[in-house]
Amino acid sequence: MGASGQWTAGVLWVVLASVLADSWTAYQEQPCCRPVSHHRVRHHRDHIREFSCGSLFYRTLYLNEDRNTLYVGAMDRVFRLNMTDISQSHCERDALLLEASNVARCVSKGKSEPFECRNHIRVLQPLGDGERLYVCGTNAHSPKDWVVYLNLTHLPRHEYVPGVGLGVAKCPYDPADNSTAVWVTDGNPGGLPTLYAGTNAEFTKADPVIFRNDLYDFRTGQKKYNFKRTLKYDSKWLDKTNFVGSFDVGEYVLFFFRETAVEFMNCGKAVYSRVARVCKHDTGGKHILSQNWATYLKARLNCSIPGEFPFYFDEIQSVYQMPGDTTRFYAAFTTGASDGLVGSAICTYTMDDIQEAFAGRFKEQASSSSAWLPVLRARVPVPRPGTCVNNTEALPDNVLNFIRSHPLMDSAVRHEGDAPAFYKRAGEVYKIVQWAGGGGGGSRVADVWRAAGDEPVRALAISRRLHALYLATDNRLRQLPLRACAHRWDRVLQTSERGLVLLSVTESDRGRYECYFGPTLIASYNLDIDIHRCTQPSKSQEYKQVYSDWCHEFEKYKSAMKAWESRQMQCSKSLNASSQQNSMSNEIVASLR
């Protein structure tokens, strides 16, 4: 391989990379004696692709790997982007326009026409048939939903999907609200598919809800089962809730959220993070909780730095589950606004630990002035409240009354390793996209990308097939290649001479490398890979020859380094002499005056 010359070893010594970090000062190609500033090395392959049709508040992402398509929910639009290169997509050709109705009524209620009284798409979920997409938007504070084809065309009338049209309790009224939804195909009553959602069900935001839509037989259009929801206006069930995620796991649907902690009310106000569980086969009670969940339970999520006085990260911001792995969840947390200290953390939770919390003791408050305490096991009715059964309508009244007044578990869900997988005291929130593997209680930060500038990142998605990360902000979408993640401590080494060594060089590393000092390009190298000369030696003599050739090139590098340092010293001396001479001249002029 060569960069203005041939190199024989499978190792590249990159002289220009000495400007990568403040500690690498040996070879800084910069204007003479200019102080060190920010610096970076860029490879021409690692560019960011971008898509934008203006400030459309891109907030919802759905990846369809089979169709090589990224679906994006924005203001008044759903976009269908080419996953390989989102910049090749077209603002009009690749969009479905879904403008808001009843804008005047929304404005009359005091909402702003440019933002709040528009149709912000907040739910994009694939239907089980692989051909259609469920869409729900705020519709000027009057939620509405649709089912469309994956090519973003409307269904013909004869393919009408029952139960679709009114989006209340399926997506939020307010585009600024946090909500979640998941389309569940299997395990529901009658084996019928439907939507589960966590959102606000009222204009006033007084009714946070975990909701399952009516169940229809799509072949006949006949409704088979009524909707189910959390108890209305009951702070024991939900209170000022911000939903962050929902997952279909076995016989349950799990919801992750943060809310005002009802068990802390007597001591002040606090926000806790929760995981809630409902059984998919739940049809409510016969007379008690007939429209509500008969299996609803919730537990606190513990994300804290252990110690005599644990430091808690109480507000969940994001949650992720790796595709194909239903045993583990990764959640990002921040400290509360009133904590005084700021920080963020990533904590890991296993399904076993979540189930252990739900199998534990219940929590109750005997009176409005008493403390919240665990319920004695002898007072828990049989069958155990929250257990999935074939027919919840057959549950006895004492079980339903107990679940109505005792949805909260006493013990919090422990985080794996009893410590955060990663935490940061600077208060920055990291959304979770993918985790390298399970187990272990520590982590190593591979990279920090300022890919969105000063804009908040609203949504993230990752393509395992294309090795690409997609991020959404209010003004644009960006696509980042993940190949940079391979260039880490196992391939890129800093030497004692403060140079940079690239190990295991392949043909993919060829290209142009640019060295920047601040905004200024100071060096550019075209790297060519001679794959025949870079093949791994198979005999000891070949190893010795490669090593000898590499050492020869290294000696040339050190010689060039010394020559540069000598010139730098001469430059410094000449500047110092000039400075002293100017100082003497100023003193003479001053004495003459």
Coordinates of C-alpha atoms in Angstrom, one line a residue:
M1 CA 0.0 0.0 0.0
G2 CA 1.1 3.6 -0.4
A3 CA 0.5 7.2 0.5
S4 CA 3.0 8.9 -1.8
G5 CA 5.1 5.8 -1.6
Q6 CA 4.8 2.1 -1.1
W7 CA 4.4 0.5 2.3
T8 CA 4.9 -3.3 2.7
A9 CA 3.4 -4.2 6.1
G10 CA -0.2 -4.6 6.9
V11 CA 0.2 -1.6 9.3
L12 CA -0.2 2.1 8.3
W13 CA 1.7 4.7 10.2
V14 CA -0.4 7.9 9.7
V15 CA 1.7 10.9 10.3
L16 CA -1.1 13.4 9.8
A17 CA -3.2 11.8 12.6
S18 CA -0.9 13.2 15.2
V19 CA -3.3 16.2 15.3
L20 CA -6.2 14.1 16.4
A21 CA -6.0 14.8 20.1
D22 CA -4.4 17.3 22.4
S23 CA -1.8 14.8 23.6
W24 CA -0.7 14.2 20.0
T25 CA 1.6 17.2 19.4
A26 CA 4.6 15.7 17.8
Y27 CA 3.6 16.5 14.2
Q28 CA 1.2 19.4 13.8
E29 CA 1.1 20.8 10.3
Q30 CA -0.1 24.3 11.0
P31 CA 0.9 27.9 10.4
C32 CA 4.2 28.6 12.1
C33 CA 3.9 28.9 15.9
R34 CA 0.1 29.2 15.8
P35 CA -1.5 27.9 19.0
V36 CA -3.3 24.5 18.9
S37 CA -7.1 24.6 18.3
H38 CA -9.7 22.0 17.5
H39 CA -8.7 19.4 15.1
R40 CA -10.0 16.3 13.3
V41 CA -9.2 13.7 10.7
R42 CA -11.9 12.9 8.1
H43 CA -12.1 10.2 5.5
H44 CA -14.0 11.0 2.4
R45 CA -16.2 7.8 2.7
D46 CA -17.6 8.8 6.0
H47 CA -19.9 11.5 4.9
I48 CA -23.4 12.1 6.3
R49 CA -26.4 11.8 4.0
E50 CA -29.3 14.2 4.7
F51 CA -32.9 14.6 3.8
S52 CA -35.1 17.7 4.5
C53 CA -38.2 19.3 3.1
G54 CA -38.1 22.1 5.6
S55 CA -39.0 22.4 9.3
L56 CA -41.6 19.6 9.4
F57 CA -40.8 18.2 12.8
Y58 CA -39.7 14.7 11.9
R59 CA -40.6 12.7 15.0
T60 CA -41.6 9.2 14.1
L61 CA -39.5 6.5 12.3
Y62 CA -40.3 3.0 11.1
L63 CA -37.7 0.9 9.3
N64 CA -38.8 -1.8 6.9
E65 CA -35.6 -3.7 6.0
D66 CA -37.4 -6.0 3.6
R67 CA -38.5 -3.1 1.4
N68 CA -35.3 -1.1 2.0
T69 CA -37.6 1.8 3.2
L70 CA -37.5 4.2 6.1
Y71 CA -41.0 5.6 6.9
V72 CA -41.0 9.0 8.6
G73 CA -43.9 10.7 10.3
A74 CA -43.7 14.5 10.1
M75 CA -46.1 17.5 10.1
D76 CA -48.9 16.8 7.6
R77 CA -46.9 14.1 5.9
V78 CA -45.6 10.5 5.9
F79 CA -42.4 10.1 3.9
R80 CA -41.1 6.9 2.3
L81 CA -37.3 7.2 2.0
N82 CA -34.6 5.0 0.4
M83 CA -32.7 3.5 3.3
T84 CA -29.5 3.1 1.2
D85 CA -29.3 6.8 0.6
I86 CA -32.0 9.0 2.1
S87 CA -30.7 12.0 0.2
Q88 CA -32.0 10.4 -3.1
S89 CA -35.6 10.6 -1.9
H90 CA -38.0 13.3 -3.2
C91 CA -40.1 15.7 -1.1
E92 CA -43.3 15.3 -3.1
R93 CA -43.0 12.0 -5.0
D94 CA -42.1 10.1 -1.8
A95 CA -44.6 11.6 0.5
L96 CA -48.3 11.1 1.5
L97 CA -50.0 14.4 2.4
L98 CA -52.3 14.1 5.4
E99 CA -53.4 17.6 6.2
A100 CA -55.4 18.5 9.4
S101 CA -59.1 19.1 9.4
N102 CA -61.0 21.3 11.8
V103 CA -58.1 23.8 12.0
A104 CA -60.4 26.7 12.8
R105 CA -61.8 24.9 15.8
C106 CA -58.3 24.2 17.0
V107 CA -57.3 27.8 16.7
S108 CA -60.5 28.9 18.5
K109 CA -59.3 26.9 21.5
G110 CA -56.2 29.0 21.8
K111 CA -53.8 26.8 19.9
S112 CA -51.2 28.0 17.4
E113 CA -52.0 27.4 13.7
P114 CA -48.4 27.1 12.4
F115 CA -47.6 24.2 14.8
E116 CA -50.2 22.9 17.2
C117 CA -53.1 23.0 14.7
R118 CA -51.4 20.8 12.2
N119 CA -51.4 17.0 11.7
H120 CA -48.3 15.7 13.4
I121 CA -47.9 12.0 12.6
R122 CA -47.0 10.2 15.9
V123 CA -47.7 6.5 15.2
L124 CA -46.4 4.4 12.3
Q125 CA -47.0 0.7 12.8
P126 CA -46.9 -2.2 10.2
L127 CA -50.0 -4.4 10.0
G128 CA -49.4 -8.1 10.2
D129 CA -50.1 -8.7 6.5
G130 CA -46.8 -7.0 5.4
E131 CA -48.7 -4.8 2.9
R132 CA -50.3 -2.0 5.0
L133 CA -49.3 0.6 7.4
Y134 CA -51.2 2.0 10.4
V135 CA -50.9 5.8 10.7
C136 CA -52.1 8.1 13.5
G137 CA -51.8 11.9 13.8
T138 CA -52.7 14.7 16.1
N139 CA -55.0 16.3 13.4
A140 CA -55.2 19.8 14.9
H141 CA -55.9 18.5 18.4
S142 CA -58.5 16.0 17.2
P143 CA -56.6 12.7 16.7
K144 CA -57.3 10.7 13.6
D145 CA -56.0 7.5 12.2
W146 CA -55.6 5.8 8.8
V147 CA -54.5 2.5 7.2
V148 CA -52.6 2.9 3.9
Y149 CA -50.5 0.7 1.6
L150 CA -46.8 0.6 2.2
N151 CA -46.3 2.5 -1.1
L152 CA -48.2 5.4 0.6
T153 CA -51.4 5.1 -1.4
H154 CA -54.9 5.0 0.2
L155 CA -56.9 1.8 0.4
P156 CA -59.9 1.5 -1.9
R157 CA -63.3 1.6 -0.3
H158 CA -63.9 -2.1 -0.4
E159 CA -60.8 -2.6 1.7
Y160 CA -62.2 -0.5 4.6
V161 CA -60.5 -1.4 7.9
P162 CA -63.1 -1.3 10.8
G163 CA -62.3 0.7 13.9
V164 CA -60.1 3.2 12.0
G165 CA -60.9 6.9 11.7
L166 CA -61.1 8.2 15.3
G167 CA -57.6 8.4 16.8
V168 CA -58.5 9.4 20.4
A169 CA -56.5 7.3 22.9
K170 CA -54.3 6.0 20.0
C171 CA -52.1 9.0 19.5
P172 CA -51.9 12.4 21.4
Y173 CA -53.8 15.6 21.0
D174 CA -50.7 17.7 21.5
P175 CA -47.7 17.2 19.2
A176 CA -45.4 18.0 22.1
D177 CA -46.8 15.0 24.2
N178 CA -44.8 11.8 24.6
S179 CA -46.7 8.7 23.5
T180 CA -46.2 5.1 22.4
A181 CA -48.0 2.5 20.4
V182 CA -47.4 -1.1 19.2
W183 CA -49.5 -3.2 16.8
V184 CA -50.0 -6.7 18.3
T185 CA -50.9 -9.5 16.0
D186 CA -50.9 -12.6 18.2
G187 CA -52.3 -13.5 21.7
N188 CA -55.3 -11.1 21.8
P189 CA -58.8 -12.3 22.5
G190 CA -60.1 -14.3 19.5
G191 CA -56.6 -14.2 17.9
L192 CA -57.5 -10.8 16.4
P193 CA -54.9 -8.1 15.8
T194 CA -55.1 -4.6 17.2
L195 CA -53.3 -1.5 18.5
Y196 CA -52.1 -1.0 22.1
A197 CA -51.2 2.6 22.9
G198 CA -50.1 4.8 25.8
T199 CA -51.1 8.5 25.4
N200 CA -53.3 11.3 26.6
A201 CA -57.0 10.7 25.8
E202 CA -58.3 14.3 26.5
F203 CA -57.6 17.8 25.1
T204 CA -56.9 18.9 28.7
K205 CA -54.3 16.1 29.3
A206 CA -56.2 15.1 32.4
D207 CA -56.7 11.5 31.2
P208 CA -53.4 9.6 30.6
V209 CA -54.4 6.1 29.3
I210 CA -53.0 2.7 28.4
F211 CA -55.5 1.6 25.7
R212 CA -56.3 -1.3 23.5
N213 CA -58.6 -0.7 20.6
D214 CA -61.8 -2.5 19.9
L215 CA -61.2 -6.0 18.4
Y216 CA -62.7 -6.6 15.0
D217 CA -62.8 -9.5 12.6
F218 CA -61.3 -7.8 9.6
R219 CA -62.9 -10.4 7.2
T220 CA -66.5 -9.6 8.3
G221 CA -66.1 -6.2 9.8
Q222 CA -67.8 -7.3 12.9
K223 CA -66.7 -6.1 16.4
K224 CA -65.9 -9.0 18.7
Y225 CA -64.5 -7.3 21.8
N226 CA -64.7 -3.9 23.3
F227 CA -61.8 -1.6 24.0
K228 CA -59.9 -1.9 27.3
R229 CA -58.2 1.0 29.1
T230 CA -56.7 2.0 32.5
L231 CA -59.1 3.4 35.1
K232 CA -60.0 7.0 34.3
Y233 CA -59.0 9.9 36.7
D234 CA -57.3 7.6 39.2
S235 CA -53.8 8.7 40.2
K236 CA -53.1 5.2 41.6
W237 CA -53.2 3.9 38.0
L238 CA -51.6 6.7 36.1
D239 CA -50.7 10.3 37.0
K240 CA -49.3 13.0 34.6
T241 CA -47.7 10.3 32.6
N242 CA -45.0 10.6 29.9
F243 CA -44.9 7.4 27.8
V244 CA -41.6 6.3 26.2
G245 CA -42.0 2.8 24.9
S246 CA -44.2 -0.3 24.5
F247 CA -43.4 -3.9 23.6
D248 CA -45.1 -7.1 22.7
V249 CA -43.5 -9.8 24.9
G250 CA -45.1 -13.3 25.1
E251 CA -48.5 -13.1 26.8
Y252 CA -48.0 -9.5 27.9
V253 CA -47.7 -6.0 26.5
L254 CA -45.2 -3.9 28.5
F255 CA -45.3 -0.1 28.8
F256 CA -42.4 2.1 30.0
F257 CA -43.2 5.6 31.2
R258 CA -42.4 8.2 33.9
E259 CA -45.1 9.8 36.1
T260 CA -45.8 11.7 39.3
A261 CA -45.1 9.2 42.1
V262 CA -48.3 8.7 44.1
E263 CA -46.4 6.9 46.9
F264 CA -44.3 10.0 47.5
M265 CA -47.2 12.5 47.7
N266 CA -47.1 12.8 51.5
C267 CA -43.4 13.9 51.3
G268 CA -43.6 16.3 48.4
K269 CA -43.6 15.8 44.6
A270 CA -41.3 13.4 42.7
V271 CA -41.2 11.7 39.3
Y272 CA -40.5 8.0 39.1
S273 CA -40.0 5.7 36.1
R274 CA -42.3 2.7 35.7
V275 CA -42.9 -0.4 33.8
A276 CA -46.5 -1.6 33.5
R277 CA -47.8 -4.9 32.4
V278 CA -51.2 -6.0 30.9
C279 CA -52.2 -9.5 29.7
K280 CA -53.0 -9.6 26.0
H281 CA -55.9 -11.9 26.7
D282 CA -57.5 -9.5 29.2
T283 CA -61.2 -8.8 28.5
G284 CA -61.9 -7.0 31.7
G285 CA -64.2 -7.9 34.6
K286 CA -67.9 -8.9 34.2
H287 CA -69.3 -6.1 36.4
I288 CA -66.3 -4.5 38.1
L289 CA -63.7 -3.1 35.7
S290 CA -65.8 -4.1 32.7
Q291 CA -64.2 -1.5 30.5
N292 CA -60.9 -1.6 32.2
W293 CA -57.9 -3.8 32.5
A294 CA -58.3 -6.6 35.0
T295 CA -54.6 -7.5 34.9
Y296 CA -52.9 -4.1 35.1
L297 CA -49.8 -3.9 37.3
K298 CA -47.0 -1.4 37.5
A299 CA -43.6 -1.3 39.2
R300 CA -40.9 1.3 39.7
L301 CA -37.7 1.1 37.7
N302 CA -34.5 1.5 39.7
C303 CA -31.6 3.1 37.9
S304 CA -29.1 4.3 40.4
I305 CA -25.4 4.5 41.4
P306 CA -25.1 2.2 44.4
G307 CA -23.8 3.4 47.7
E308 CA -24.8 4.2 51.3
F309 CA -26.9 7.0 49.8
P310 CA -27.7 5.8 46.2
F311 CA -27.8 8.5 43.5
Y312 CA -31.0 8.0 41.5
F313 CA -31.7 8.7 37.8
D314 CA -35.5 8.9 38.1
E315 CA -36.8 10.1 34.7
I316 CA -36.8 7.5 31.9
Q317 CA -36.3 9.2 28.5
S318 CA -36.0 6.3 26.0
V319 CA -36.1 2.5 26.0
Y320 CA -34.8 0.0 23.5
Q321 CA -35.1 -3.8 22.9
M322 CA -32.8 -5.5 20.5
P323 CA -34.6 -7.2 17.5
G324 CA -35.2 -10.9 18.3
D325 CA -34.2 -10.6 22.0
T326 CA -37.3 -10.3 24.3
T327 CA -35.2 -11.0 27.4
R328 CA -33.6 -7.6 28.0
F329 CA -34.4 -3.9 27.8
Y330 CA -32.0 -0.9 27.7
A331 CA -33.3 2.4 29.0
A332 CA -31.9 6.0 29.1
F333 CA -32.6 8.0 32.3
T334 CA -31.9 11.5 33.5
T335 CA -32.0 13.1 36.9
G336 CA -35.1 15.2 37.8
A337 CA -35.2 19.0 37.3
S338 CA -35.5 19.5 41.0
D339 CA -32.6 17.3 42.0
G340 CA -29.9 20.1 41.8
L341 CA -27.4 17.7 40.2
V342 CA -27.7 16.8 36.6
G343 CA -26.7 13.6 34.9
S344 CA -27.9 10.7 32.6
A345 CA -27.4 7.0 32.7
I346 CA -28.2 3.8 30.7
C347 CA -29.6 0.9 32.8
T348 CA -30.3 -2.6 31.7
Y349 CA -33.3 -4.7 32.7
T350 CA -34.0 -8.4 32.2
M351 CA -37.4 -9.8 31.7
D352 CA -36.7 -12.2 34.6
D353 CA -36.1 -9.2 37.0
I354 CA -39.3 -7.5 35.7
Q355 CA -41.3 -10.6 36.3
E356 CA -39.8 -11.0 39.8
A357 CA -41.0 -7.5 40.7
F358 CA -44.5 -8.3 39.5
A359 CA -44.5 -11.6 41.5
G360 CA -43.5 -9.7 44.7
R361 CA -45.6 -7.9 47.3
F362 CA -48.1 -5.2 46.5
K363 CA -48.0 -1.6 47.9
E364 CA -50.9 0.2 49.6
Q365 CA -51.8 3.3 51.5
A366 CA -54.3 2.5 54.3
S367 CA -55.4 6.2 54.6
S368 CA -54.7 9.5 52.9
S369 CA -52.4 10.5 55.8
S370 CA -50.5 7.1 56.2
A371 CA -47.3 5.9 54.6
W372 CA -47.3 3.5 51.7
L373 CA -46.4 0.0 53.0
P374 CA -46.3 -3.5 51.5
V375 CA -49.5 -5.5 51.7
L376 CA -49.4 -8.6 53.9
R377 CA -49.3 -11.8 51.8
A378 CA -52.3 -13.2 53.7
R379 CA -54.4 -10.3 52.4
V380 CA -53.7 -11.0 48.7
P381 CA -56.7 -12.9 47.2
V382 CA -56.6 -16.0 45.0
P383 CA -56.0 -16.2 42.1
R384 CA -53.2 -13.8 42.4
P385 CA -54.2 -10.3 40.9
G386 CA -52.4 -9.6 37.7
T387 CA -52.0 -13.2 36.6
C388 CA -53.0 -14.0 33.0
V389 CA -56.0 -16.3 32.9
N390 CA -58.2 -17.6 30.1
N391 CA -61.2 -15.6 31.1
T392 CA -60.8 -12.4 33.2
E393 CA -64.6 -11.9 33.3
A394 CA -64.8 -15.0 35.5
L395 CA -62.5 -13.5 38.1
P396 CA -64.1 -13.1 41.5
D397 CA -65.1 -9.6 42.7
N398 CA -62.5 -9.6 45.5
V399 CA -59.7 -10.1 43.0
L400 CA -61.0 -7.3 40.8
N401 CA -61.5 -4.9 43.7
F402 CA -58.0 -5.6 44.9
I403 CA -56.4 -4.9 41.5
R404 CA -58.5 -1.7 41.2
S405 CA -57.0 -0.3 44.4
H406 CA -53.5 -2.0 44.3
P407 CA -51.9 -1.7 40.9
L408 CA -48.5 -0.7 42.3
M409 CA -45.9 -3.2 43.3
D410 CA -43.8 -2.7 46.5
S411 CA -40.4 -3.6 45.1
A412 CA -38.7 -1.8 42.2
V413 CA -37.2 -3.6 39.3
R414 CA -33.5 -4.0 39.8
H415 CA -31.1 -3.0 37.1
E416 CA -28.7 -5.6 35.7
G417 CA -25.4 -5.6 37.5
D418 CA -26.9 -3.4 40.3
A419 CA -25.2 -0.4 38.6
P420 CA -25.8 1.6 35.4
A421 CA -24.1 0.2 32.3
F422 CA -23.0 3.8 31.6
Y423 CA -23.6 7.1 33.2
K424 CA -22.5 10.7 32.6
R425 CA -22.6 13.6 35.0
A426 CA -22.7 16.3 32.4
G427 CA -26.4 16.0 32.0
E428 CA -26.4 14.9 28.3
V429 CA -29.1 12.4 27.4
Y430 CA -28.1 9.5 25.1
K431 CA -30.9 7.8 23.3
I432 CA -30.4 4.0 23.0
V433 CA -30.3 2.5 19.5
Q434 CA -28.4 -0.8 19.8
W435 CA -26.3 -2.5 22.4
A436 CA -23.3 -4.7 21.5
G437 CA -24.1 -7.5 23.8
G438 CA -25.6 -8.6 27.1
G439 CA -24.0 -9.0 30.5
G440 CA -21.4 -7.1 32.3
G441 CA -21.7 -4.1 34.5
G442 CA -19.6 -1.6 32.7
S443 CA -19.2 0.0 29.3
R444 CA -16.8 1.8 27.0
V445 CA -17.8 4.8 25.0
A446 CA -16.8 4.1 21.4
D447 CA -17.7 7.5 20.0
V448 CA -19.7 10.6 20.6
W449 CA -21.2 12.1 17.4
R450 CA -22.4 15.7 17.3
A451 CA -24.4 14.7 14.2
A452 CA -27.3 17.0 14.8
G453 CA -25.4 20.1 15.8
D454 CA -27.4 22.1 18.4
E455 CA -30.7 20.5 17.4
P456 CA -32.4 18.0 19.8
V457 CA -32.5 14.4 18.4
R458 CA -36.2 13.4 18.3
A459 CA -35.9 9.8 17.0
L460 CA -33.3 7.2 16.2
A461 CA -33.4 4.0 14.1
I462 CA -30.7 1.6 13.1
S463 CA -30.3 -0.7 10.1
R464 CA -28.4 -3.8 10.9
R465 CA -28.4 -4.8 7.3
L466 CA -26.9 -1.5 6.0
H467 CA -24.9 -0.7 9.1
A468 CA -26.5 2.7 9.2
L469 CA -27.9 5.0 11.8
Y470 CA -30.8 7.3 11.1
L471 CA -31.6 10.3 13.3
A472 CA -34.5 12.8 13.1
T473 CA -34.6 16.4 14.3
D474 CA -37.2 19.0 13.8
N475 CA -35.5 20.3 10.6
R476 CA -33.9 17.3 8.9
L477 CA -33.1 13.6 8.8
R478 CA -29.6 12.3 8.7
Q479 CA -28.0 9.0 7.8
L480 CA -24.7 8.1 9.4
P481 CA -22.5 5.1 8.4
L482 CA -21.5 2.9 11.3
R483 CA -18.3 1.7 9.8
A484 CA -16.5 4.3 11.9
C485 CA -17.3 2.1 14.9
A486 CA -14.8 -0.5 13.5
H487 CA -12.0 2.1 13.8
R488 CA -11.6 1.9 17.5
W489 CA -9.0 0.8 20.1
D490 CA -8.6 -2.7 18.5
R491 CA -7.6 -1.2 15.2
V492 CA -6.4 2.3 15.9
L493 CA -3.5 2.7 18.3
Q494 CA -1.6 5.7 19.7
T495 CA 2.1 5.0 20.0
S496 CA 4.6 6.3 22.5
E497 CA 5.9 8.5 19.8
R498 CA 2.4 10.0 19.5
G499 CA 1.7 8.8 16.1
L500 CA -1.2 6.6 14.9
V501 CA -1.2 3.0 13.8
L502 CA -4.0 1.4 11.8
L503 CA -4.1 -2.4 12.2
S504 CA -5.7 -4.9 9.8
V505 CA -5.8 -2.6 6.9
T506 CA -8.0 -3.7 4.0
E507 CA -9.0 -2.4 0.6
S508 CA -11.9 -0.6 2.2
D509 CA -9.5 1.7 3.9
R510 CA -8.2 3.2 0.6
G511 CA -9.2 6.7 -0.3
R512 CA -8.5 10.3 0.6
Y513 CA -7.6 11.2 4.2
E514 CA -7.8 14.9 5.2
C515 CA -6.3 16.6 8.2
Y516 CA -8.0 19.6 9.5
F517 CA -6.8 22.3 12.0
G518 CA -10.0 24.0 13.1
P519 CA -11.9 24.8 9.8
T520 CA -8.6 24.8 7.8
L521 CA -7.5 21.9 5.6
I522 CA -3.8 21.5 6.3
A523 CA -3.0 18.1 4.7
S524 CA -4.6 15.7 2.3
Y525 CA -3.3 12.2 1.5
N526 CA -4.5 9.7 -1.1
L527 CA -4.0 6.2 0.4
D528 CA -3.7 3.3 -2.0
I529 CA -3.8 -0.3 -0.8
D530 CA -1.5 -2.8 -2.5
I531 CA -3.5 -5.8 -1.6
H532 CA -0.9 -8.2 -3.0
R533 CA 1.9 -6.8 -0.9
C534 CA -0.4 -6.5 2.1
T535 CA -1.3 -10.1 2.3
Q536 CA -0.5 -11.8 5.6
P537 CA 2.9 -13.5 5.6
S538 CA 2.8 -17.3 6.0
K539 CA 6.5 -18.0 6.7
S540 CA 8.9 -16.7 9.3
Q541 CA 11.2 -15.3 6.7
E542 CA 8.4 -13.4 5.2
Y543 CA 7.5 -12.0 8.6
K544 CA 11.1 -10.9 9.1
Q545 CA 11.2 -9.2 5.7
V546 CA 8.0 -7.3 6.4
Y547 CA 9.2 -6.2 9.8
S548 CA 12.5 -5.0 8.3
D549 CA 10.7 -3.0 5.6
W550 CA 8.3 -1.5 8.1
C551 CA 11.2 -0.5 10.4
H552 CA 13.0 1.1 7.4
E553 CA 9.9 3.2 6.7
F554 CA 9.6 4.1 10.4
E555 CA 13.1 5.4 10.4
K556 CA 12.3 7.6 7.5
Y557 CA 9.3 8.9 9.4
K558 CA 11.4 9.7 12.5
S559 CA 14.0 11.5 10.3
A560 CA 11.3 13.6 8.8
M561 CA 9.9 14.3 12.2
K562 CA 13.2 15.5 13.5
A563 CA 13.6 17.8 10.5
W564 CA 10.2 19.3 11.2
E565 CA 10.9 19.8 14.9
S566 CA 14.2 21.5 14.0
R567 CA 12.4 23.9 11.7
Q568 CA 9.8 24.5 14.4
M569 CA 12.5 25.4 16.9
Q570 CA 14.2 27.8 14.4
C571 CA 10.8 29.4 13.8
S572 CA 10.2 29.9 17.5
K573 CA 13.7 31.4 18.1
S574 CA 13.3 33.8 15.2
L575 CA 10.0 35.0 16.6
N576 CA 11.4 35.4 20.1
A577 CA 14.4 37.4 18.7
S578 CA 12.0 39.6 16.7
S579 CA 9.9 40.2 19.8
Q580 CA 12.9 41.2 21.9
Q581 CA 14.1 43.6 19.1
N582 CA 10.7 45.3 18.9
S583 CA 10.6 45.6 22.7
M584 CA 14.1 47.4 22.7
S585 CA 12.9 49.7 19.9
N586 CA 9.9 50.7 22.0
E587 CA 12.0 51.4 25.0
I588 CA 14.4 53.7 23.0
V589 CA 11.4 55.6 21.6
A590 CA 10.0 56.0 25.0
S591 CA 13.2 57.3 26.4
L592 CA 13.5 59.9 23.6
R593 CA 10.1 61.2 24.5

